[in-house]
mmCIF file of C-alpha atoms in Angstrom:
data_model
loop_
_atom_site.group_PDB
_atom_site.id
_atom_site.type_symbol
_atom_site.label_atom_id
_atom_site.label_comp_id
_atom_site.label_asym_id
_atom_site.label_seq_id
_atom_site.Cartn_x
_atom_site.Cartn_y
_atom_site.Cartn_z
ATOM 1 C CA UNK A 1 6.908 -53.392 -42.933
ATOM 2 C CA UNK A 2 6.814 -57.121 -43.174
ATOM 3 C CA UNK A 3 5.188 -57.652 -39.795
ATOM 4 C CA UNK A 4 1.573 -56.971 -40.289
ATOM 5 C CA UNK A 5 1.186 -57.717 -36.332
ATOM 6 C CA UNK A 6 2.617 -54.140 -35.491
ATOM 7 C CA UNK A 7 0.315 -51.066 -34.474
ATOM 8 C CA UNK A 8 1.799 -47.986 -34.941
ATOM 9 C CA UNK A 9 0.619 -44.317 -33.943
ATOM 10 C CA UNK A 10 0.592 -44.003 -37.792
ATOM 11 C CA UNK A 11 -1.992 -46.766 -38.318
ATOM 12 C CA UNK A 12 -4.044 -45.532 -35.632
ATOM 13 C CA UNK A 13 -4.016 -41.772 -36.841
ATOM 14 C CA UNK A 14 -3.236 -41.665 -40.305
ATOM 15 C CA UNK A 15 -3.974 -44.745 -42.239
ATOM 16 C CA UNK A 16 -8.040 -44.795 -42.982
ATOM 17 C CA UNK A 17 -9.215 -41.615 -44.684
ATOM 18 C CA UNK A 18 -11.624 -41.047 -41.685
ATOM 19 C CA UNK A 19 -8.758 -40.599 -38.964
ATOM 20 C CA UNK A 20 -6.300 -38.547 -41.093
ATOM 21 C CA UNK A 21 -8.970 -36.109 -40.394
ATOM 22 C CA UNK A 22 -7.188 -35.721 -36.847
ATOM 23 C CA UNK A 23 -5.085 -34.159 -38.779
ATOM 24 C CA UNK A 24 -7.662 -30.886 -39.031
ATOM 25 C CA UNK A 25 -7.598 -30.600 -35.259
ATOM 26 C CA UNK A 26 -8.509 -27.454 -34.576
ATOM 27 C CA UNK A 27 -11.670 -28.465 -36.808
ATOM 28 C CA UNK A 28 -12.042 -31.137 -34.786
ATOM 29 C CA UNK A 29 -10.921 -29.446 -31.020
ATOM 30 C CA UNK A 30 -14.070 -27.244 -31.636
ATOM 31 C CA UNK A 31 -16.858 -29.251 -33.242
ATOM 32 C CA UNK A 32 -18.311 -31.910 -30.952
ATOM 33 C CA UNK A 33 -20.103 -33.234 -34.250
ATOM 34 C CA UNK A 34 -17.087 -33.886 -35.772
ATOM 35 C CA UNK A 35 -15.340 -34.854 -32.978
ATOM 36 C CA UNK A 36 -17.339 -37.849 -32.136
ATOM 37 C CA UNK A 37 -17.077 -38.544 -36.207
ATOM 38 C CA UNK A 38 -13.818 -38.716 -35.920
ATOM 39 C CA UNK A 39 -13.898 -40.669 -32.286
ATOM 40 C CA UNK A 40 -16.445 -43.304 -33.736
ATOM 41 C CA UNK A 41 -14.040 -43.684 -37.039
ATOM 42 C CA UNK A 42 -11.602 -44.793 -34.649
ATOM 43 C CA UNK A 43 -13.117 -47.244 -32.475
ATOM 44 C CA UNK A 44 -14.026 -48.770 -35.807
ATOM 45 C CA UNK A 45 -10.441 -48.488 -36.713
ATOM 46 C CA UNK A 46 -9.841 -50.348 -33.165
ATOM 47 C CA UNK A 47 -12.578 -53.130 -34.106
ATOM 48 C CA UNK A 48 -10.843 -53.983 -37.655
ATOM 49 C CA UNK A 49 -7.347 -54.345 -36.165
ATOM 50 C CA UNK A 50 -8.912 -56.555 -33.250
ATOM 51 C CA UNK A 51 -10.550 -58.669 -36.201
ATOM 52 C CA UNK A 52 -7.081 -58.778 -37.844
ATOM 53 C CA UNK A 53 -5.099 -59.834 -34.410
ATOM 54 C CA UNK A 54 -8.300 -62.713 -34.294
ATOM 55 C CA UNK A 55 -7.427 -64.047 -37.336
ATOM 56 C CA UNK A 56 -3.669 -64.051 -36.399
ATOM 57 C CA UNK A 57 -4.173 -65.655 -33.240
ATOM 58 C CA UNK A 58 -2.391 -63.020 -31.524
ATOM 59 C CA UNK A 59 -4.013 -62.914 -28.066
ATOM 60 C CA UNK A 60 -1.828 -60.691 -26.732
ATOM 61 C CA UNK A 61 -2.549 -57.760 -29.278
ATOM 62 C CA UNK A 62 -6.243 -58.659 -29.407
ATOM 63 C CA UNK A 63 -6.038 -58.139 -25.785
ATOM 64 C CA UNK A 64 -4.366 -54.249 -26.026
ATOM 65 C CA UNK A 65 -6.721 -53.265 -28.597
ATOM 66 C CA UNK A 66 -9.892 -54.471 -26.903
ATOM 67 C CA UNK A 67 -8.204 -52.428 -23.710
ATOM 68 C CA UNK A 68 -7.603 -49.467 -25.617
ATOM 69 C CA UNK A 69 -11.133 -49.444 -27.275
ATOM 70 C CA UNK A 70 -12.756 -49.667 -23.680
ATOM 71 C CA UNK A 71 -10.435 -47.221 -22.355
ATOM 72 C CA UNK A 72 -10.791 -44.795 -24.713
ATOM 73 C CA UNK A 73 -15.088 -45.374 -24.319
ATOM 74 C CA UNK A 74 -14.253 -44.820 -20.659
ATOM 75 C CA UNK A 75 -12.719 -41.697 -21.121
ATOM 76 C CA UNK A 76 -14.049 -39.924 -23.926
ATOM 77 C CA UNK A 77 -17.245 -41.674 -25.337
ATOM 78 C CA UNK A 78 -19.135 -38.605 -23.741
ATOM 79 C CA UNK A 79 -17.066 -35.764 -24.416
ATOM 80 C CA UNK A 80 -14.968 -36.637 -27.291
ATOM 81 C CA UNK A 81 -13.920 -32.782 -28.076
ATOM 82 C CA UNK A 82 -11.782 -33.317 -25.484
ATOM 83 C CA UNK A 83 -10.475 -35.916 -26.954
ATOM 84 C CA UNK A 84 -9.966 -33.852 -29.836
ATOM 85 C CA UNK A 85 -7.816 -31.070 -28.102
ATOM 86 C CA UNK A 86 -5.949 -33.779 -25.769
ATOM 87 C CA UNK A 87 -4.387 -34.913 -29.422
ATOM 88 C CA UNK A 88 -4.599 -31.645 -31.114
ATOM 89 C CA UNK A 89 -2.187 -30.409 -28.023
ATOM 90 C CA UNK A 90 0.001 -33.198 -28.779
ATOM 91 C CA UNK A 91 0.293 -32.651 -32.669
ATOM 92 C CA UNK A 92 1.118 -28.988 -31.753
ATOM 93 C CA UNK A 93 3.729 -29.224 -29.403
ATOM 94 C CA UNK A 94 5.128 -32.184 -31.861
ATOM 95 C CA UNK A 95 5.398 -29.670 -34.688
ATOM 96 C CA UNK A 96 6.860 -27.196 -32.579
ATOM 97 C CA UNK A 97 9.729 -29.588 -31.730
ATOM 98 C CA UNK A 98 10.237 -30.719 -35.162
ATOM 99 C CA UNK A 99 10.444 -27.301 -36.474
ATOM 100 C CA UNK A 100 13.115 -26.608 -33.620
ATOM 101 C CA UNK A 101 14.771 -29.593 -34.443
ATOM 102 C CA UNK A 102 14.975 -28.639 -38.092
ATOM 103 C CA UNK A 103 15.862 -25.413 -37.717
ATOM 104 C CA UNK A 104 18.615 -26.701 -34.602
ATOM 105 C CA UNK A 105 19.749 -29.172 -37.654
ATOM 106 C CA UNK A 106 19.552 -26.617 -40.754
ATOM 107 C CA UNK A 107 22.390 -24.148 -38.293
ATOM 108 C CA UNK A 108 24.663 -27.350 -37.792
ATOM 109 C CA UNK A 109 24.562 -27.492 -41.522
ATOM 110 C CA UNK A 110 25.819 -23.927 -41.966
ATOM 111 C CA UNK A 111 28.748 -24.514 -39.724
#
């Protein structure tokens, strides 16, 4: 990854130690407490990749993440349990096409 500049769902989700907590969303789908944990530990995510886009001059990306941040605010600062099951709906139906995908692959193999 030689381009620093890029934002991936990865470094949104998974990188800090406070947003791989996503990862428990069911935890997180039913616990407004640790939903807005989890909701704050990303806008502060959002905040230190703006800071990094400022010091790279790159407008353009300073730009999406300040949009993001206030969109996200917008949508979920008061409720962000649903927030929580919004992604935790996502990561499900991800696994369950991965697993079908693997599974789809693992017959091709046998053939």
């Amino acid at each position: 990854s030689g381009n620093s500049s890029s934002l991936t769902r990865s470094d949104v989700f998974i990188s800090s130690s406070s947003s791989s907590c996503w990862f428990k969303r069911d935890h997180a789908a039913a616990n407004d407490s640790f939903a807005t944990l989890l909701f704050h530990g990303l806008l502060t995510q959002l905040d230190d990749q703006y800071s990094r886009f400022a010091q790279e001059n790159n407008f353009l990306l300073q730009h999406n993440i300040r949009k993001s941040k206030r969109n996200l605010q917008d949508h979920f600062q008061e409720d962000p349990v649903q927030m929580a099951m919004i992604i935790s709906n996502c990561l499900k139906e991800e696994q369950k096409i991965l697993t079908s995908a693997q599974t789809l692959d693992q017959g091709k193999m046998k053939d």
